[in-house]
Coordinates of C-alpha atoms in Angstrom, one line a residue:
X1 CA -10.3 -0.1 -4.9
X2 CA -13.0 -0.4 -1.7
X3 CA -12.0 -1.4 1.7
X4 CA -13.8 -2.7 4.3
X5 CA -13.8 -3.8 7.9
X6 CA -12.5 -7.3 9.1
X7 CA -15.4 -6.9 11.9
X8 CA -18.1 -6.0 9.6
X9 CA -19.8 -9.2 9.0
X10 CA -23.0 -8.6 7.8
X11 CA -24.9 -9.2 3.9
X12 CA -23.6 -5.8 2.6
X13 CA -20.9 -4.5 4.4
X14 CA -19.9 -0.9 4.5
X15 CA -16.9 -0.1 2.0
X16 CA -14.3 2.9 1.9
X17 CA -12.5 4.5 -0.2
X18 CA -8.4 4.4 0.1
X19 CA -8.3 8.2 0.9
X20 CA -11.9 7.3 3.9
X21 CA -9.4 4.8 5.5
X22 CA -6.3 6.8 5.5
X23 CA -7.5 9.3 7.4
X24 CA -9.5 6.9 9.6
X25 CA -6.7 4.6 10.6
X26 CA -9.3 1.9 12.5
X27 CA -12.5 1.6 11.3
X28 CA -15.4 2.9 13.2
X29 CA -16.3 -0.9 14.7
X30 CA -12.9 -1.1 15.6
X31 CA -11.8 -3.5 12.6
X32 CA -8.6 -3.5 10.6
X33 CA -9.6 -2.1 7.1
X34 CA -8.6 -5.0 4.3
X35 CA -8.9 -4.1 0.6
X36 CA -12.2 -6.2 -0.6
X37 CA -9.8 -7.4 -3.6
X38 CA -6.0 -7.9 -3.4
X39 CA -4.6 -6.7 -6.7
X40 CA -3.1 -9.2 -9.7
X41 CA -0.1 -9.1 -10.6
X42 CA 1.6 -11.1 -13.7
X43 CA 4.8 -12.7 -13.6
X44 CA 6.3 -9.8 -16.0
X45 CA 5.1 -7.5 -13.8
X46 CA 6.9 -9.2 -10.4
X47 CA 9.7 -9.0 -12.4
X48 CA 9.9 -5.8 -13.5
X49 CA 9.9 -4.8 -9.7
X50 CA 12.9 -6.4 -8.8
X51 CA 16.3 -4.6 -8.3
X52 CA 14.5 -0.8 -8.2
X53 CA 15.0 1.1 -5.7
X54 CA 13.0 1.1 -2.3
X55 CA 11.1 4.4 -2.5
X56 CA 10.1 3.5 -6.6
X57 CA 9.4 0.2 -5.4
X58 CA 6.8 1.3 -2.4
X59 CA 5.3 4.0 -4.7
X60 CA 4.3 0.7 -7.2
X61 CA 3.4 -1.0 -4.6
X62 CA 0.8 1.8 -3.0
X63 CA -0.2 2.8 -6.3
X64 CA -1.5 -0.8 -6.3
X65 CA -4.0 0.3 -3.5
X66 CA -4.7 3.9 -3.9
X67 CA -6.1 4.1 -6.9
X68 CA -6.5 7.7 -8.1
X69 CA -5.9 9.3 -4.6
X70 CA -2.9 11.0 -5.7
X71 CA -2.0 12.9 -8.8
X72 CA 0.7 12.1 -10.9
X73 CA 4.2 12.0 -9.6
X74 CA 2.6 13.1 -6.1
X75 CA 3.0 9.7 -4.3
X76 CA 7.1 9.1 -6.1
X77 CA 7.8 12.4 -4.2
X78 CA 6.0 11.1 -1.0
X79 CA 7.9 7.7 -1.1
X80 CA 11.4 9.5 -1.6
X81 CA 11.0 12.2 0.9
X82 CA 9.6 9.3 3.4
X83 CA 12.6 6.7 2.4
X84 CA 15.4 9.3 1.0
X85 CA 16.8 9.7 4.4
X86 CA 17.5 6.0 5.3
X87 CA 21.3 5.2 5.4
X88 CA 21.6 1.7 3.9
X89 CA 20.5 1.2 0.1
X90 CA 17.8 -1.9 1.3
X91 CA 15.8 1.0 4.0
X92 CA 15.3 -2.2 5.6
X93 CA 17.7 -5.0 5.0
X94 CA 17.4 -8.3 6.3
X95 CA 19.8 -10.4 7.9
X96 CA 19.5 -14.4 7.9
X97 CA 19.3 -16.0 11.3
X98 CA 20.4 -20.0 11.7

């Protein structure tokens, strides 16, 4: 997957890799980075998402952006190190408001 910059508006704009906009946070223009495609994702798929657990669920997710940028099990352990900590079972759980 490419990303490029909202503020790059010209014929051909400029495109990144996941791992170039990492590291780069804003790009050089000072535009947000946005994937030039947002991934598919069939209704078995949605489903199979639902009810796992936060960190397995943001690794999926990622995955869906990053391509090849990490090896093998590499981004799992990233997502459980970063969410393994959090207290409550939803990391970040939502409360409805009337």
């Amino acid at each position: 997957m490419r990303y490029l910059s909202t503020r790059d508006a010209g014929p051909a704009p400029a495109t990144h890799t996941f791992e170039e906009v990492l590291l780069a946070g804003l790009a050089d223009d000072g535009g947000l980075f946005v994937p030039e495609t947002l991934p598919k994702l069939s209704g078995a798929q949605l489903a199979g998402l639902a009810g796992r657990p936060y960190a397995e669920l943001a690794a999926e997710i990622v995955a869906l952006f990053a391509g090849e940028t990490f090896a093998g099990e590499e981004l799992s352990r990233l997502t459980g190190a970063a969410y393994g900590t959090f207290r409550h079972a939803a990391v970040a759980p939502l409360v409805q408001l009337d």
